[in-house]
PDB file of C-alpha atoms and ligand atoms in Angstrom:
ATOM      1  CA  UNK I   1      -8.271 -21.168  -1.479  1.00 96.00           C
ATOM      2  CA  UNK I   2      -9.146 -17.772  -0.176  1.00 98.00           C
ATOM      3  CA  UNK I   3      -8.920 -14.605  -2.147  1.00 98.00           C
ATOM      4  CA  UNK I   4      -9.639 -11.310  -0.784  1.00 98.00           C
ATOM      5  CA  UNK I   5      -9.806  -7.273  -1.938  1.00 98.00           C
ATOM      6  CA  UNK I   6     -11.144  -3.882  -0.379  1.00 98.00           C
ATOM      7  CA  UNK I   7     -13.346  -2.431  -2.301  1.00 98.00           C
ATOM      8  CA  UNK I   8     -12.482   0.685  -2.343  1.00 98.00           C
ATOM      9  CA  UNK I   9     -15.440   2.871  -3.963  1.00 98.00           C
ATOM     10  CA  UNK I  10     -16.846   2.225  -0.508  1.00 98.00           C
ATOM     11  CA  UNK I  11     -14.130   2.264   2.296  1.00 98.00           C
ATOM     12  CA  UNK I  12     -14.930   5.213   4.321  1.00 98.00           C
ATOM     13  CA  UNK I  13     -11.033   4.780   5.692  1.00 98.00           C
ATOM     14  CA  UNK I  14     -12.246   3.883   9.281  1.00 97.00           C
ATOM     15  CA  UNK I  15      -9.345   1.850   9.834  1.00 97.00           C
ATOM     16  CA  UNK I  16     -10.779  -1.567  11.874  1.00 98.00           C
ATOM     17  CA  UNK I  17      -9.383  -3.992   8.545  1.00 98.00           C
ATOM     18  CA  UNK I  18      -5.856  -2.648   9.697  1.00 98.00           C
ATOM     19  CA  UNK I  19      -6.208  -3.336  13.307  1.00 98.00           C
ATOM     20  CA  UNK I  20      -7.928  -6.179  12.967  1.00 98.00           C
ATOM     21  CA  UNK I  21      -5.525  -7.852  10.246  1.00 98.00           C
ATOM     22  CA  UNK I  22      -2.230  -5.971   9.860  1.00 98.00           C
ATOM     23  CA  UNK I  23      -1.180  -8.418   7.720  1.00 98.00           C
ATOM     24  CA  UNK I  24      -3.707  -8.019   5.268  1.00 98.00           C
ATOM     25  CA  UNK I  25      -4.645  -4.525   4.757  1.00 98.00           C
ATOM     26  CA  UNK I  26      -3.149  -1.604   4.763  1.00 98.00           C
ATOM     27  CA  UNK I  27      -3.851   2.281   3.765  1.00 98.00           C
ATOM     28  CA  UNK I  28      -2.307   3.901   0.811  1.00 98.00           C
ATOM     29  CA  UNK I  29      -1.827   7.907   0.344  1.00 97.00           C
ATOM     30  CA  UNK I  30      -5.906   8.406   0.516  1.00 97.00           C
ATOM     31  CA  UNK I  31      -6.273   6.634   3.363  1.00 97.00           C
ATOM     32  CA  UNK I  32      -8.212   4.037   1.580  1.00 98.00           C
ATOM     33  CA  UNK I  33      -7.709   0.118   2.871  1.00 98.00           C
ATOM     34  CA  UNK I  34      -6.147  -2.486   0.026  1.00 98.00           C
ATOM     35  CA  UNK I  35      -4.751  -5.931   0.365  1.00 98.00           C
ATOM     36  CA  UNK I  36      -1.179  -5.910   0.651  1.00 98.00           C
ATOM     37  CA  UNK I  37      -0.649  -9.346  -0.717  1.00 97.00           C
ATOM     38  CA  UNK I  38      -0.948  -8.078  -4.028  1.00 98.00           C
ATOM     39  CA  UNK I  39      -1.995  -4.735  -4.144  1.00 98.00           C
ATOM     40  CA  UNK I  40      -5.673  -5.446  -3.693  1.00 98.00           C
ATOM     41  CA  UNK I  41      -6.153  -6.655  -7.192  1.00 98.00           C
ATOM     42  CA  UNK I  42      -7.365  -9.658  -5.427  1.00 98.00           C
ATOM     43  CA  UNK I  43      -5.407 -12.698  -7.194  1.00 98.00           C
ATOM     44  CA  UNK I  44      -2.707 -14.096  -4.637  1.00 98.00           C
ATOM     45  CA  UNK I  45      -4.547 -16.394  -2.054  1.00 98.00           C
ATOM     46  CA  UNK I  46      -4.286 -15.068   1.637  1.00 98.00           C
ATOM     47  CA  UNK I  47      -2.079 -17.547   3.900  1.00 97.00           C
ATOM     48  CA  UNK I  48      -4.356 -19.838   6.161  1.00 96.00           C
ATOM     49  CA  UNK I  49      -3.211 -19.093   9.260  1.00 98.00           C
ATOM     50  CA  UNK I  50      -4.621 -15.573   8.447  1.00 98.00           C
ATOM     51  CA  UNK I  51      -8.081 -16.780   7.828  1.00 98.00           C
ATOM     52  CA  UNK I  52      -9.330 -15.634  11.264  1.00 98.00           C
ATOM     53  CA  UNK I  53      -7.497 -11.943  10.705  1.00 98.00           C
ATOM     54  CA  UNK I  54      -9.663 -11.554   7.599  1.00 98.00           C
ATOM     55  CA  UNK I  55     -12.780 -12.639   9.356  1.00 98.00           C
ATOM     56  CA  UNK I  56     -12.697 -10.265  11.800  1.00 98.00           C
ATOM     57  CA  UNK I  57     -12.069  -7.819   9.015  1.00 98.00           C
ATOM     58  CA  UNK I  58     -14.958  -8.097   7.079  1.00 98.00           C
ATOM     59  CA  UNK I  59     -17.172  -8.349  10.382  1.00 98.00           C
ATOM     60  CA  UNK I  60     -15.556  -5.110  12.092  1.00 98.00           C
ATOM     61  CA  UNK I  61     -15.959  -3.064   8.643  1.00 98.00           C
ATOM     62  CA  UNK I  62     -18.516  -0.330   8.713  1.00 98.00           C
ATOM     63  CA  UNK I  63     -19.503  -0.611   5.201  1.00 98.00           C
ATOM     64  CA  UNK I  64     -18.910  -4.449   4.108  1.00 98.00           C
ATOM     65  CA  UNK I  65     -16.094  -3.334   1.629  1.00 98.00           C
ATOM     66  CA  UNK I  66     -13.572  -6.327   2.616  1.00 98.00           C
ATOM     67  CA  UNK I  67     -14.449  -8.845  -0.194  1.00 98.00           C
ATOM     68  CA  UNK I  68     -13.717 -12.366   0.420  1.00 98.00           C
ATOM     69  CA  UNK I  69     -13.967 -15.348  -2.751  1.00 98.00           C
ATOM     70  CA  UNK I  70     -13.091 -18.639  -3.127  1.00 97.00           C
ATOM     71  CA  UNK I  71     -11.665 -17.586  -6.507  1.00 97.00           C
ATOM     72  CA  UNK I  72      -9.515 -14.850  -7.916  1.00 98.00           C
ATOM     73  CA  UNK I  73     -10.899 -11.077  -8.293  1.00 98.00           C
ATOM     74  CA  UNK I  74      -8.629  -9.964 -10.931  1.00 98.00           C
ATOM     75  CA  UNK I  75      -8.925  -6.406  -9.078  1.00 97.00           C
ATOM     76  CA  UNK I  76     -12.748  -6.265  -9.260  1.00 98.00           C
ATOM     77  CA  UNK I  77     -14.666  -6.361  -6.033  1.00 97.00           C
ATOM     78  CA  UNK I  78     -18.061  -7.473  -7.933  1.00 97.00           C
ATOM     79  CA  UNK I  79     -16.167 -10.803  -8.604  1.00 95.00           C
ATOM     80  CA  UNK I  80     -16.930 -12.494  -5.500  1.00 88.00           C
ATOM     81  CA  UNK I  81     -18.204 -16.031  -5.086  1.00 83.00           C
TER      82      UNK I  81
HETATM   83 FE1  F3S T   1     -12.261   0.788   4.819  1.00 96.37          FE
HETATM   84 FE2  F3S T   1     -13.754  -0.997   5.973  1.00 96.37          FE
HETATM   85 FE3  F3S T   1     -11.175  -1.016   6.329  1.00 96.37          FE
HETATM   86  S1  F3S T   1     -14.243   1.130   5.682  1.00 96.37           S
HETATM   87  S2  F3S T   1     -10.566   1.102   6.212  1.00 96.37           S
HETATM   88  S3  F3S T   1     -12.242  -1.361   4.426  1.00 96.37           S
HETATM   89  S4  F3S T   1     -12.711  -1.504   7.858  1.00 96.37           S
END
């Protein structure tokens, strides 16, 4: 399974995770990016067929803030593996 998050003591709100994977990420009042599947704590696996949104994510962001784990974050970024 893949998890993912936006960390987002470092999202500068550029806004590529959005356009590159609408279905993943989205802005909330700050203008700071979160995973919509679960409001980015990071515990609901991302659907498959998204795997190639989310890669293009974390390569287009500015400051590596899109997180990506093979298990659950429970809505910390650190907990990636
Ligand atoms: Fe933030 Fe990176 Fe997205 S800076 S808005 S998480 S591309």
């Amino acid at each position: 399974k893949v998890y993912t998050m936006v960390d987002q003591e470092t999202c500068i709100s550029c806004g590529a995770c959005g356009a590159s994977a609408p279905d993943l990420f989205d802005y909330n009042d700050e203008g700071l990016s979160y995973f919509i599947g679960d409001n980015n704590e990071g515990n609901t696996p991302i659907d498959e067929e998204l795997l190639e949104d989310l890669e293009d994510a974390i390569d287009g962001c500015p400051t590596d803030s899109i997180k990506k784990s093979s298990e659950a974050f429970h809505g910390d970024p650190a907990n990636e593996h």
